[in-house]
Amino acid sequence: MLSIMQNALHLLVFTDLDGTLIDHDTYQWAPAQPALCALSRIHAGVILASSKTAPEVNALREALDLADWPAIIENGAGLLPAHGQSAPDGHEYHQIRSALAQIPNALRRHFTGFGDLTPAEVEKVTGLSTTAATQAKERAFSEPGLWHGTENELSEFKNALQALGISTRDGGRFLTLSYGKNKSDQMAAIVTRYAPKHTIALGDAPNDVEMLEAAEFGVVIPNPNGRALPKLVGEAKGRIIRAPETGPAGWNAAILGLLEKLDLQKD
Ligand SMILES: [Mg+2]
């Protein structure tokens, strides 16, 4: 089945979840259903690409009926294989936690990672539900946390981690430690593997920009809760467009428009 689809794969869609395919506040994706059905009809692949962990993405991927496709998790630090293949074993996460244990305590004590917190404490710092906070702690590839030290101590902390091969990324609220891969690195590997004729990427935040720029067509979903993304490379030529609405409604309109443009509405 997979090899037949692989041979005839016209389109792979890479999409962020929160604020993009899924509404920020209601967590619904019903407005995107017409476009999801159109993609399914033409056997296009949909790759979820999120900051969420394996258990969180797995549940959503099942609900979206996309379990035949791999998903990009933990902001690109890792991959969730297609359904039925083995789940991530978490050894990278354990390596990151072991590296943290090697950092001098004068610096280490200023960083509180999710691994240092109980589920109830993660719930408190993230505002997630109890279930979601528990799943957010089930990490395989990256460690987000809060920084309590000074800027100088932070750069010393980053240098000490870098010497151990670990990258840091400031995400506004959380500082995330990983081995440095982002959503577009995973996207490149998936594109190589499936060799689709066309690619589309959709996202609403700075951590989606590399993915939007790497796709044949990028769609910026307006984010009413955050600062608008600056003008991206490719927007002037129309390779990157802005969706007319926020969240799943914008997702729906943009995908249906691009399917028409690519003449891919029918099987
Ligand atoms: Mg988002």
mmCIF file of C-alpha atoms and ligand atoms in Angstrom:
data_model
loop_
_atom_site.group_PDB
_atom_site.id
_atom_site.type_symbol
_atom_site.label_atom_id
_atom_site.label_comp_id
_atom_site.label_asym_id
_atom_site.label_seq_id
_atom_site.Cartn_x
_atom_site.Cartn_y
_atom_site.Cartn_z
ATOM 1 C CA MET A 1 0.000 0.000 0.000
ATOM 2 C CA LEU A 2 2.675 2.454 1.094
ATOM 3 C CA SER A 3 4.936 1.748 -1.900
ATOM 4 C CA ILE A 4 2.052 2.369 -4.320
ATOM 5 C CA MET A 5 1.261 5.667 -2.590
ATOM 6 C CA GLN A 6 4.940 6.533 -2.563
ATOM 7 C CA ASN A 7 5.235 6.026 -6.312
ATOM 8 C CA ALA A 8 2.252 8.252 -7.027
ATOM 9 C CA LEU A 9 2.626 10.846 -4.288
ATOM 10 C CA HIS A 10 1.539 14.164 -5.769
ATOM 11 C CA LEU A 11 1.581 16.222 -2.630
ATOM 12 C CA LEU A 12 2.886 16.308 0.936
ATOM 13 C CA VAL A 13 1.453 18.930 3.292
ATOM 14 C CA PHE A 14 3.484 19.866 6.397
ATOM 15 C CA THR A 15 1.431 21.610 9.043
ATOM 16 C CA ASP A 16 1.869 23.140 12.457
ATOM 17 C CA LEU A 17 -0.948 22.313 14.898
ATOM 18 C CA ASP A 18 -1.721 24.995 17.514
ATOM 19 C CA GLY A 19 -3.084 28.130 15.862
ATOM 20 C CA THR A 20 -2.703 26.588 12.404
ATOM 21 C CA LEU A 21 -4.677 23.365 11.783
ATOM 22 C CA ILE A 22 -6.149 23.516 15.288
ATOM 23 C CA ASP A 23 -7.873 26.556 16.763
ATOM 24 C CA HIS A 24 -5.830 28.207 19.547
ATOM 25 C CA ASP A 25 -8.730 28.442 21.974
ATOM 26 C CA THR A 26 -11.237 25.715 21.098
ATOM 27 C CA TYR A 27 -8.760 23.011 19.909
ATOM 28 C CA GLN A 28 -11.178 22.281 17.041
ATOM 29 C CA TRP A 29 -10.268 21.624 13.406
ATOM 30 C CA ALA A 30 -13.792 21.207 11.943
ATOM 31 C CA PRO A 31 -13.443 24.290 9.663
ATOM 32 C CA ALA A 32 -10.482 22.526 7.938
ATOM 33 C CA GLN A 33 -12.477 19.353 7.248
ATOM 34 C CA PRO A 34 -13.359 20.149 3.572
ATOM 35 C CA ALA A 35 -9.655 20.630 2.743
ATOM 36 C CA LEU A 36 -8.647 17.526 4.758
ATOM 37 C CA CYS A 37 -11.213 15.488 2.800
ATOM 38 C CA ALA A 38 -9.969 16.923 -0.510
ATOM 39 C CA LEU A 39 -6.387 15.950 0.431
ATOM 40 C CA SER A 40 -7.484 12.450 1.379
ATOM 41 C CA ARG A 41 -9.343 12.084 -1.952
ATOM 42 C CA ILE A 42 -6.182 12.809 -3.953
ATOM 43 C CA HIS A 43 -4.076 10.594 -1.607
ATOM 44 C CA ALA A 44 -1.950 13.519 -0.475
ATOM 45 C CA GLY A 45 0.064 13.037 2.721
ATOM 46 C CA VAL A 46 -0.380 15.310 5.737
ATOM 47 C CA ILE A 47 2.573 15.561 8.120
ATOM 48 C CA LEU A 48 1.818 17.122 11.512
ATOM 49 C CA ALA A 49 4.732 19.283 12.725
ATOM 50 C CA SER A 50 4.413 20.482 16.300
ATOM 51 C CA SER A 51 6.168 21.370 19.533
ATOM 52 C CA LYS A 52 4.055 18.663 21.169
ATOM 53 C CA THR A 53 5.435 15.316 22.403
ATOM 54 C CA ALA A 54 4.869 11.821 20.957
ATOM 55 C CA PRO A 55 1.828 10.916 23.121
ATOM 56 C CA GLU A 56 0.146 14.285 22.454
ATOM 57 C CA VAL A 57 0.702 14.127 18.679
ATOM 58 C CA ASN A 58 -0.179 10.447 18.498
ATOM 59 C CA ALA A 59 -3.654 11.072 19.948
ATOM 60 C CA LEU A 60 -4.311 13.970 17.547
ATOM 61 C CA ARG A 61 -2.921 12.059 14.581
ATOM 62 C CA GLU A 62 -5.325 9.175 15.277
ATOM 63 C CA ALA A 63 -8.261 11.590 15.622
ATOM 64 C CA LEU A 64 -7.316 13.245 12.312
ATOM 65 C CA ASP A 65 -7.026 9.837 10.620
ATOM 66 C CA LEU A 66 -3.419 10.580 9.625
ATOM 67 C CA ALA A 67 -1.699 7.634 11.319
ATOM 68 C CA ASP A 68 -0.316 6.385 7.986
ATOM 69 C CA TRP A 69 2.111 9.314 8.009
ATOM 70 C CA PRO A 70 5.075 10.140 10.223
ATOM 71 C CA ALA A 71 4.827 13.300 12.340
ATOM 72 C CA ILE A 72 7.384 15.888 13.406
ATOM 73 C CA ILE A 73 7.403 16.296 17.181
ATOM 74 C CA GLU A 74 9.100 18.418 19.881
ATOM 75 C CA ASN A 75 9.620 21.292 17.406
ATOM 76 C CA GLY A 76 11.584 19.147 14.999
ATOM 77 C CA ALA A 77 13.918 17.630 17.579
ATOM 78 C CA GLY A 78 12.354 14.266 16.766
ATOM 79 C CA LEU A 79 10.144 12.170 14.541
ATOM 80 C CA LEU A 80 7.121 10.026 15.370
ATOM 81 C CA PRO A 81 7.151 7.176 12.849
ATOM 82 C CA ALA A 82 4.004 6.219 10.950
ATOM 83 C CA HIS A 83 1.515 4.131 12.917
ATOM 84 C CA GLY A 84 2.646 0.626 13.708
ATOM 85 C CA GLN A 85 6.324 1.482 13.684
ATOM 86 C CA SER A 86 8.194 1.722 16.966
ATOM 87 C CA ALA A 87 7.673 4.778 19.165
ATOM 88 C CA PRO A 88 10.697 6.896 20.173
ATOM 89 C CA ASP A 89 12.702 5.249 22.960
ATOM 90 C CA GLY A 90 13.722 8.495 24.636
ATOM 91 C CA HIS A 91 17.456 7.873 24.705
ATOM 92 C CA GLU A 92 18.214 11.385 23.368
ATOM 93 C CA TYR A 93 16.156 12.890 26.167
ATOM 94 C CA HIS A 94 18.077 10.844 28.730
ATOM 95 C CA GLN A 95 21.348 12.036 27.171
ATOM 96 C CA ILE A 96 20.193 15.652 27.523
ATOM 97 C CA ARG A 97 19.254 15.066 31.165
ATOM 98 C CA SER A 98 22.659 13.399 31.793
ATOM 99 C CA ALA A 99 24.414 16.360 30.153
ATOM 100 C CA LEU A 100 22.488 18.722 32.448
ATOM 101 C CA ALA A 101 23.774 16.748 35.418
ATOM 102 C CA GLN A 102 27.347 17.515 34.277
ATOM 103 C CA ILE A 103 26.815 21.302 34.261
ATOM 104 C CA PRO A 104 28.350 23.047 37.317
ATOM 105 C CA ASN A 105 25.663 23.588 39.927
ATOM 106 C CA ALA A 106 26.297 27.365 40.003
ATOM 107 C CA LEU A 107 24.703 27.443 36.522
ATOM 108 C CA ARG A 108 22.539 24.316 36.607
ATOM 109 C CA ARG A 109 20.509 25.534 39.565
ATOM 110 C CA HIS A 110 19.113 28.434 37.492
ATOM 111 C CA PHE A 111 17.416 26.095 34.989
ATOM 112 C CA THR A 112 14.213 24.252 35.868
ATOM 113 C CA GLY A 113 13.455 21.686 33.174
ATOM 114 C CA PHE A 114 10.192 19.779 32.740
ATOM 115 C CA GLY A 115 12.156 16.767 34.010
ATOM 116 C CA ASP A 116 12.750 18.607 37.311
ATOM 117 C CA LEU A 117 9.027 19.235 37.785
ATOM 118 C CA THR A 118 6.075 17.109 38.865
ATOM 119 C CA PRO A 119 3.092 16.892 36.457
ATOM 120 C CA ALA A 120 1.194 19.303 38.735
ATOM 121 C CA GLU A 121 4.063 21.819 38.503
ATOM 122 C CA VAL A 122 4.187 21.474 34.678
ATOM 123 C CA GLU A 123 0.432 22.092 34.687
ATOM 124 C CA LYS A 124 1.039 25.280 36.667
ATOM 125 C CA VAL A 125 3.856 26.704 34.470
ATOM 126 C CA THR A 126 2.215 25.808 31.132
ATOM 127 C CA GLY A 127 -1.486 26.259 31.883
ATOM 128 C CA LEU A 128 -2.119 22.841 30.285
ATOM 129 C CA SER A 129 -4.748 20.396 31.513
ATOM 130 C CA THR A 130 -3.646 17.588 33.856
ATOM 131 C CA THR A 131 -3.615 15.020 31.028
ATOM 132 C CA ALA A 132 -1.795 17.326 28.615
ATOM 133 C CA ALA A 133 0.776 18.276 31.278
ATOM 134 C CA THR A 134 1.482 14.591 31.965
ATOM 135 C CA GLN A 135 1.935 13.976 28.216
ATOM 136 C CA ALA A 136 4.104 17.096 27.859
ATOM 137 C CA LYS A 137 6.480 15.519 30.395
ATOM 138 C CA GLU A 138 6.782 12.327 28.316
ATOM 139 C CA ARG A 139 9.655 13.642 26.243
ATOM 140 C CA ALA A 140 11.974 11.823 23.860
ATOM 141 C CA PHE A 141 14.136 14.470 22.149
ATOM 142 C CA SER A 142 14.207 17.848 23.915
ATOM 143 C CA GLU A 143 13.976 19.500 27.327
ATOM 144 C CA PRO A 144 12.090 22.785 27.766
ATOM 145 C CA GLY A 145 12.499 24.720 30.972
ATOM 146 C CA LEU A 146 12.495 28.049 32.743
ATOM 147 C CA TRP A 147 15.623 30.139 33.223
ATOM 148 C CA HIS A 148 15.940 32.017 36.526
ATOM 149 C CA GLY A 149 19.517 33.341 36.291
ATOM 150 C CA THR A 150 21.059 36.458 34.762
ATOM 151 C CA GLU A 151 21.776 36.999 31.052
ATOM 152 C CA ASN A 152 25.517 36.462 31.682
ATOM 153 C CA GLU A 153 24.885 33.202 33.493
ATOM 154 C CA LEU A 154 22.593 32.183 30.642
ATOM 155 C CA SER A 155 25.331 32.595 28.044
ATOM 156 C CA GLU A 156 27.729 30.599 30.274
ATOM 157 C CA PHE A 157 25.038 27.913 30.623
ATOM 158 C CA LYS A 158 24.543 27.808 26.829
ATOM 159 C CA ASN A 159 28.315 27.543 26.249
ATOM 160 C CA ALA A 160 28.637 24.704 28.746
ATOM 161 C CA LEU A 161 25.810 22.824 27.005
ATOM 162 C CA GLN A 162 27.247 23.530 23.567
ATOM 163 C CA ALA A 163 30.532 21.926 24.676
ATOM 164 C CA LEU A 164 28.434 18.787 25.318
ATOM 165 C CA GLY A 165 26.833 18.990 21.845
ATOM 166 C CA ILE A 166 23.521 20.448 23.011
ATOM 167 C CA SER A 167 21.782 23.436 21.391
ATOM 168 C CA THR A 168 19.461 25.887 23.103
ATOM 169 C CA ARG A 169 16.547 27.798 21.594
ATOM 170 C CA ASP A 170 14.694 30.672 23.257
ATOM 171 C CA GLY A 171 10.976 30.280 22.678
ATOM 172 C CA GLY A 172 9.767 33.323 24.562
ATOM 173 C CA ARG A 173 8.640 31.604 27.745
ATOM 174 C CA PHE A 174 10.735 28.446 27.679
ATOM 175 C CA LEU A 175 14.353 27.742 26.905
ATOM 176 C CA THR A 176 14.514 24.431 25.027
ATOM 177 C CA LEU A 177 17.537 22.118 24.959
ATOM 178 C CA SER A 178 17.978 19.645 22.095
ATOM 179 C CA TYR A 179 20.475 18.250 19.612
ATOM 180 C CA GLY A 180 19.599 21.150 17.343
ATOM 181 C CA LYS A 181 17.227 19.854 14.680
ATOM 182 C CA ASN A 182 14.250 22.019 13.690
ATOM 183 C CA LYS A 183 10.988 21.341 11.821
ATOM 184 C CA SER A 184 12.596 21.928 8.399
ATOM 185 C CA ASP A 185 15.413 19.399 9.071
ATOM 186 C CA GLN A 186 12.806 16.684 9.656
ATOM 187 C CA MET A 187 10.813 17.954 6.681
ATOM 188 C CA ALA A 188 13.869 17.557 4.415
ATOM 189 C CA ALA A 189 14.326 13.928 5.523
ATOM 190 C CA ILE A 190 10.620 13.151 4.925
ATOM 191 C CA VAL A 191 10.676 14.805 1.472
ATOM 192 C CA THR A 192 13.724 12.736 0.531
ATOM 193 C CA ARG A 193 11.994 9.567 1.677
ATOM 194 C CA TYR A 194 8.590 10.117 0.010
ATOM 195 C CA ALA A 195 9.713 12.223 -2.993
ATOM 196 C CA PRO A 196 6.395 14.089 -3.465
ATOM 197 C CA LYS A 197 5.832 16.113 -6.634
ATOM 198 C CA HIS A 198 4.670 19.146 -4.635
ATOM 199 C CA THR A 199 5.060 20.350 -1.042
ATOM 200 C CA ILE A 200 3.011 22.842 0.983
ATOM 201 C CA ALA A 201 3.816 24.018 4.534
ATOM 202 C CA LEU A 202 1.519 25.924 6.887
ATOM 203 C CA GLY A 203 2.354 27.647 10.174
ATOM 204 C CA ASP A 204 1.706 30.681 12.353
ATOM 205 C CA ALA A 205 4.846 31.271 14.438
ATOM 206 C CA PRO A 206 8.594 32.010 14.233
ATOM 207 C CA ASN A 207 9.422 28.321 14.774
ATOM 208 C CA ASP A 208 7.555 27.521 11.530
ATOM 209 C CA VAL A 209 9.477 29.974 9.340
ATOM 210 C CA GLU A 210 12.242 27.569 8.163
ATOM 211 C CA MET A 211 9.567 25.051 7.171
ATOM 212 C CA LEU A 212 7.508 27.691 5.289
ATOM 213 C CA GLU A 213 10.588 28.829 3.404
ATOM 214 C CA ALA A 214 11.691 25.273 2.536
ATOM 215 C CA ALA A 215 8.349 24.263 0.986
ATOM 216 C CA GLU A 216 7.367 24.797 -2.627
ATOM 217 C CA PHE A 217 4.377 26.763 -1.262
ATOM 218 C CA GLY A 218 4.245 28.281 2.224
ATOM 219 C CA VAL A 219 1.128 29.539 3.985
ATOM 220 C CA VAL A 220 1.332 31.943 6.918
ATOM 221 C CA ILE A 221 -1.735 31.534 9.112
ATOM 222 C CA PRO A 222 -2.447 34.857 10.871
ATOM 223 C CA ASN A 223 -2.005 34.624 14.643
ATOM 224 C CA PRO A 224 -4.321 37.011 16.494
ATOM 225 C CA ASN A 225 -2.550 36.301 19.824
ATOM 226 C CA GLY A 226 1.030 36.943 18.700
ATOM 227 C CA ARG A 227 3.063 39.423 16.752
ATOM 228 C CA ALA A 228 2.629 39.053 12.940
ATOM 229 C CA LEU A 229 5.498 37.245 11.238
ATOM 230 C CA PRO A 230 7.761 39.620 9.293
ATOM 231 C CA LYS A 231 7.652 39.498 5.504
ATOM 232 C CA LEU A 232 9.251 36.192 4.469
ATOM 233 C CA VAL A 233 11.550 35.340 1.597
ATOM 234 C CA GLY A 234 9.212 34.177 -1.178
ATOM 235 C CA GLU A 235 6.255 36.390 -0.293
ATOM 236 C CA ALA A 236 7.055 38.967 -2.966
ATOM 237 C CA LYS A 237 6.917 36.271 -5.644
ATOM 238 C CA GLY A 238 3.744 34.684 -4.244
ATOM 239 C CA ARG A 239 5.479 31.430 -3.258
ATOM 240 C CA ILE A 240 4.501 32.224 0.332
ATOM 241 C CA ILE A 241 0.988 33.526 0.921
ATOM 242 C CA ARG A 242 -0.983 34.737 3.945
ATOM 243 C CA ALA A 243 -4.195 32.843 4.681
ATOM 244 C CA PRO A 244 -7.336 35.020 4.621
ATOM 245 C CA GLU A 245 -8.470 33.855 8.081
ATOM 246 C CA THR A 246 -6.957 32.560 11.330
ATOM 247 C CA GLY A 247 -6.660 28.904 12.395
ATOM 248 C CA PRO A 248 -8.406 26.007 10.647
ATOM 249 C CA ALA A 249 -10.678 28.263 8.550
ATOM 250 C CA GLY A 250 -7.610 29.937 7.036
ATOM 251 C CA TRP A 251 -5.998 26.493 6.625
ATOM 252 C CA ASN A 252 -9.049 25.295 4.720
ATOM 253 C CA ALA A 253 -9.187 28.293 2.375
ATOM 254 C CA ALA A 254 -5.446 28.210 1.648
ATOM 255 C CA ILE A 255 -5.311 24.461 0.901
ATOM 256 C CA LEU A 256 -8.411 24.522 -1.331
ATOM 257 C CA GLY A 257 -6.940 27.507 -3.209
ATOM 258 C CA LEU A 258 -3.573 25.796 -3.707
ATOM 259 C CA LEU A 259 -5.183 22.521 -4.843
ATOM 260 C CA GLU A 260 -7.007 24.504 -7.498
ATOM 261 C CA LYS A 261 -3.825 26.326 -8.501
ATOM 262 C CA LEU A 262 -1.931 23.029 -8.776
ATOM 263 C CA ASP A 263 -4.879 21.433 -10.575
ATOM 264 C CA LEU A 264 -5.001 18.675 -7.940
ATOM 265 C CA GLN A 265 -8.698 18.745 -6.981
ATOM 266 C CA LYS A 266 -9.449 15.345 -8.470
ATOM 267 C CA ASP A 267 -7.882 11.928 -8.147
HETATM 268 MG MG MG B 1 1.472 27.337 16.132
#
